[in-house]
CSV table of C-alpha atoms in Angstrom, one decimal:
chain,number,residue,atom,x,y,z
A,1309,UNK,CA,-77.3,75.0,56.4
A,1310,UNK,CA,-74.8,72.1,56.8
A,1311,UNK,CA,-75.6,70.4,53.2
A,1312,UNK,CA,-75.6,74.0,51.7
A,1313,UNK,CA,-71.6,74.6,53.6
A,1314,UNK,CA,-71.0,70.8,52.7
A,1315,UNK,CA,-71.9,71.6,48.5
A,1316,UNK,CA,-69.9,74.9,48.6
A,1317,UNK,CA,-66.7,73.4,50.3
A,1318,UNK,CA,-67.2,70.8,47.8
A,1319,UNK,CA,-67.7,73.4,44.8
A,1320,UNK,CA,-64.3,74.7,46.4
A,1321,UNK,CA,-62.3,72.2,46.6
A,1322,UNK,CA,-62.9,71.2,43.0
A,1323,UNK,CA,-62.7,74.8,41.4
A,1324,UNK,CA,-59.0,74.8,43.6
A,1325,UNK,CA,-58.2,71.4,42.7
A,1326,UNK,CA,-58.9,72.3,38.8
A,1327,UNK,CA,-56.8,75.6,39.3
A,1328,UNK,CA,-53.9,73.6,40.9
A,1329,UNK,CA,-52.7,71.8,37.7
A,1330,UNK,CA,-50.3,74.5,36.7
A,1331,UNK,CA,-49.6,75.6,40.4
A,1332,UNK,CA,-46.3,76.4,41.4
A,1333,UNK,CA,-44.8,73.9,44.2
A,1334,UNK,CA,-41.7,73.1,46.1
A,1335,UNK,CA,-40.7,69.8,46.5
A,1336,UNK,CA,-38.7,69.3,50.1
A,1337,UNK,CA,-38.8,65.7,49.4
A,1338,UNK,CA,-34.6,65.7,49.1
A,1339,UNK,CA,-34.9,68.2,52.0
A,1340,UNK,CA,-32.0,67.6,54.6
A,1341,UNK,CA,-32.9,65.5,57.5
A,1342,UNK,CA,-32.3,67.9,60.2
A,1343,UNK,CA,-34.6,70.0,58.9
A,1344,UNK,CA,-36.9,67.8,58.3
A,1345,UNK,CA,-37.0,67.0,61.6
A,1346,UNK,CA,-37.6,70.4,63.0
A,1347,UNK,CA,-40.7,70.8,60.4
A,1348,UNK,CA,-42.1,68.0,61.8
A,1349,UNK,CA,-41.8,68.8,65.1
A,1350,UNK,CA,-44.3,72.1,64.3
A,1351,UNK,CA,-41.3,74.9,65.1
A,1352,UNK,CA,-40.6,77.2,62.3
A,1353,UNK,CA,-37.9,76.3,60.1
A,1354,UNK,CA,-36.4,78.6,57.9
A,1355,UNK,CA,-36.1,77.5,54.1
A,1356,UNK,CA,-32.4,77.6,54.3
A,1357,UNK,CA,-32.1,74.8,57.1
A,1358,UNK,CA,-34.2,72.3,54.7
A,1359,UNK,CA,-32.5,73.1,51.3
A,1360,UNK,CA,-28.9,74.0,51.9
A,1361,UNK,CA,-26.5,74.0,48.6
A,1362,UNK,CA,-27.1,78.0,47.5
A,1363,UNK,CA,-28.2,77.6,44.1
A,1364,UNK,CA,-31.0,75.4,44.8
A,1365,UNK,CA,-31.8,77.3,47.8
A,1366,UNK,CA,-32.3,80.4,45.6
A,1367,UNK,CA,-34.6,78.3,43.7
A,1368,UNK,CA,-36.8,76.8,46.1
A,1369,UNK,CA,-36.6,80.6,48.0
A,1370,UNK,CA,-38.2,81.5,44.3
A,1371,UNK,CA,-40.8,79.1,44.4
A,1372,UNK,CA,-41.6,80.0,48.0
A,1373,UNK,CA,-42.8,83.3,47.1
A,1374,UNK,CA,-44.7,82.4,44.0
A,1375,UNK,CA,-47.0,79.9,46.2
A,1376,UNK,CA,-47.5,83.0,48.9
A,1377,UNK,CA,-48.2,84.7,45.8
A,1378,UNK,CA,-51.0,82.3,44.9
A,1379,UNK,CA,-52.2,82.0,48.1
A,1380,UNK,CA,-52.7,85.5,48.6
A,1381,UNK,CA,-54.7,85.6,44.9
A,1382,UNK,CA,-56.8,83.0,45.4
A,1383,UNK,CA,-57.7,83.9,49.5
A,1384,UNK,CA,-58.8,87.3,46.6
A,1385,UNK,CA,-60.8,85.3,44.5
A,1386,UNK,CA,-62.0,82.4,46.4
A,1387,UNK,CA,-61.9,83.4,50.3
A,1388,UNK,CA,-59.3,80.9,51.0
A,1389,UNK,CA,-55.7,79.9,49.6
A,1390,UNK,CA,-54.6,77.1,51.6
A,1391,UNK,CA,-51.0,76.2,51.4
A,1392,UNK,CA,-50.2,72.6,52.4
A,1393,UNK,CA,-47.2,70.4,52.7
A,1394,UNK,CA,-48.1,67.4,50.4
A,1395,UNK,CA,-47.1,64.0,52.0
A,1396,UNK,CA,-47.2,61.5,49.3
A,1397,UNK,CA,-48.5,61.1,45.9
A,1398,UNK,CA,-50.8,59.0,44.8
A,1399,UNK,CA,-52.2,57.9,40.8
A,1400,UNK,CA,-55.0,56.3,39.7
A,1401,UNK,CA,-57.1,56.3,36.6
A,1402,UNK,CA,-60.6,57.4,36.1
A,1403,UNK,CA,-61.7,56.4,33.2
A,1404,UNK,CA,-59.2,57.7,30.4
A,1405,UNK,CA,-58.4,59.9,33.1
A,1406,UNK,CA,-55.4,59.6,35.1
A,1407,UNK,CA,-55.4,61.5,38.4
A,1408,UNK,CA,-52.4,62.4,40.4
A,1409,UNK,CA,-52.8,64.0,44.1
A,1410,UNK,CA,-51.1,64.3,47.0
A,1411,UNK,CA,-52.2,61.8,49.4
A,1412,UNK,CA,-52.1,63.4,52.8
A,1413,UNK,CA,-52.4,67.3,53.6
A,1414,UNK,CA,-50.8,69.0,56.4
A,1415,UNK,CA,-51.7,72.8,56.5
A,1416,UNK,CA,-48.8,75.0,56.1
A,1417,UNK,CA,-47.9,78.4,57.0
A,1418,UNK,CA,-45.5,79.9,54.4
A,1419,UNK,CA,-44.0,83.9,54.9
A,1420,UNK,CA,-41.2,85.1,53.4
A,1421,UNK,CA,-40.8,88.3,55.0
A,1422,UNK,CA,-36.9,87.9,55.4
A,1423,UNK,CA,-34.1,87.1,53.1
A,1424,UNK,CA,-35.3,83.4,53.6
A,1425,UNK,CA,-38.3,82.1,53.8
A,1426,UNK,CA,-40.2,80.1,57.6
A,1427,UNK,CA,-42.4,77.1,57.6
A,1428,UNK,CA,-44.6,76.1,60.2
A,1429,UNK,CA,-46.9,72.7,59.9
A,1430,UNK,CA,-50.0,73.1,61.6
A,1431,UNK,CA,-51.2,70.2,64.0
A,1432,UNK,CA,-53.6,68.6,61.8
A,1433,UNK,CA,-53.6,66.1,58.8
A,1434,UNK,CA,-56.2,65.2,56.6
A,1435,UNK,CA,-56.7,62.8,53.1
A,1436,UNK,CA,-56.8,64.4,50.1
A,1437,UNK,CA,-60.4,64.8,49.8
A,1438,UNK,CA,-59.7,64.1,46.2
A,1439,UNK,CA,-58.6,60.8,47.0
A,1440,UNK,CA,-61.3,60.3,49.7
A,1441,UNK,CA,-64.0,61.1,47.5
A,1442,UNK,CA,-62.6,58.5,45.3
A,1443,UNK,CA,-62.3,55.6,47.3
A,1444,UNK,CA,-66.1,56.3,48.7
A,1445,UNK,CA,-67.0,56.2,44.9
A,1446,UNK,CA,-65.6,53.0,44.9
A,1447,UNK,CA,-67.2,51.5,47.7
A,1448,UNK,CA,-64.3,51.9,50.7
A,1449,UNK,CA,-66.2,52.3,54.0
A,1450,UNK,CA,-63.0,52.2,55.8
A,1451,UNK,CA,-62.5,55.7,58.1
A,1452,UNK,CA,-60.1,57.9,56.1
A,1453,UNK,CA,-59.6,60.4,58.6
A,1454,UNK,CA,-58.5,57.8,61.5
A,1455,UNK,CA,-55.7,56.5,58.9
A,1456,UNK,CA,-54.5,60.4,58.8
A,1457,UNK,CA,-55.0,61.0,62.6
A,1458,UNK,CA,-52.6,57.6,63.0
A,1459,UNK,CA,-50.1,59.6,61.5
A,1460,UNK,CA,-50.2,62.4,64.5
A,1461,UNK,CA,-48.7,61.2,68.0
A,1462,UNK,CA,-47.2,61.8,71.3
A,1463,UNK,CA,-44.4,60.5,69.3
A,1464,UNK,CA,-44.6,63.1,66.7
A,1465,UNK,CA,-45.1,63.3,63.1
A,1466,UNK,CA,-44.6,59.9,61.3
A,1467,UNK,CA,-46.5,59.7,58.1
A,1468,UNK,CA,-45.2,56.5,56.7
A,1469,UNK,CA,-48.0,53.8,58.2
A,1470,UNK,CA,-50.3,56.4,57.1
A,1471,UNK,CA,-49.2,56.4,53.4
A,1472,UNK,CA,-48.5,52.6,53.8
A,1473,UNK,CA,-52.6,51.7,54.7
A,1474,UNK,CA,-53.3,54.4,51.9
A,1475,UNK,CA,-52.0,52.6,49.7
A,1476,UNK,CA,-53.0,49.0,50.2
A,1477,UNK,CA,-57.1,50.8,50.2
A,1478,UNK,CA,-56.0,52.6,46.9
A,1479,UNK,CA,-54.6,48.9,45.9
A,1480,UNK,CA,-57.5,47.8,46.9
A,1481,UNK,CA,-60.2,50.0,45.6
A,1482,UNK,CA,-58.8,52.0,43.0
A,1483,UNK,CA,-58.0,51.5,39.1
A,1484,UNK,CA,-54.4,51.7,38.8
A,1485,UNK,CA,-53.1,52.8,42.3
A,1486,UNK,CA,-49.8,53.9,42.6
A,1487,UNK,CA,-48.4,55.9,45.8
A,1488,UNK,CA,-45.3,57.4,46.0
A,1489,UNK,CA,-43.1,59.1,48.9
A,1490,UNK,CA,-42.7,63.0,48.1
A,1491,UNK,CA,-42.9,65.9,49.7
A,1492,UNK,CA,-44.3,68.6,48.4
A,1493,UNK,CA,-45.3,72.0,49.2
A,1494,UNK,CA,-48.2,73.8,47.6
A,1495,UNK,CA,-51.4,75.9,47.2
A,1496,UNK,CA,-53.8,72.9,46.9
């Protein structure tokens, strides 16, 4: 039963991960600090206190509702539509391939029930097991998930070491590495 629920999470995730290309996201990476800081605390924050100048507020208000709308299809289609606040992006090349992820994944909850739209991280963190997967292909027998874990704390939420040993592995392991500071939130 466990390599059967191991082979169809992995079926998932790459069926999602294929379906994300054109997916649309929100990028909070220009977000105002003082919102920042209350997402990363785990409250609730309201759209409007993370993107304040109105016309870029209407827009990211826009995009809000389109990734609840995807969520919503794919939970239709595929059981699950996982919305996630992206921490990071990292590049590499596979191949002729080049692959662009979002390094770290911190579960989201998205509504938009209101004139603005809430979000609440959830207390967890994982790699992208896009990025994971790739490093093990590549021979890294480093723990992934105690890199994400680091990034959770009595202190709070502080994701920069995390993306920091992320990228000196992907450096390390990975044709082409690059890792970039973004924020980003999304169905993937």
């Amino acid at each position: 039963v466990g390599q059967a629920r191991t082979a169809w999470r992995t079926r998932l995730e790459e069926t999602i991960a294929a379906d994300s290309k054109n997916l649309p996201t929100l990028s909070l990476t220009d977000a105002h600090p003082g919102g920042l800081a209350q997402l990363y605390t785990e409250h609730p924050v309201r759209l409007s206190l993370l993107i304040r100048e109105p016309i870029a507020l209407g827009r990211a208000l826009d995009r809000a509702r389109a990734i609840i709308a995807r969520s919503e299809q794919r939970a239709a289609t595929h059981g699950t539509g996982p919305i996630h606040l992206g921490i990071g992006t990292a590049t590499w090349r596979h191949g002729a391939e080049v692959i662009t992820v979002p390094a770290l994944l911190r579960p989201v909850r998205l509504t938009s029930a209101t004139a603005d739209a809430t979000l609440t991280l959830d207390p967890t963190i994982e790699v992208n097991p896009v990025l994971t997967r790739a490093l093990r292909r590549y021979q890294c027998t480093t723990d992934i998930g105690d890199i994400a874990r680091a990034a959770l704390s009595s202190a709070g939420f502080t994701p920069r070491s995390a993306l920091a040993r992320i990228g000196a592995l992907g450096r390390q392991y990975l044709p082409g590495f690059e890792i970039h500071e973004r924020l980003v939130v999304g169905a993937f």
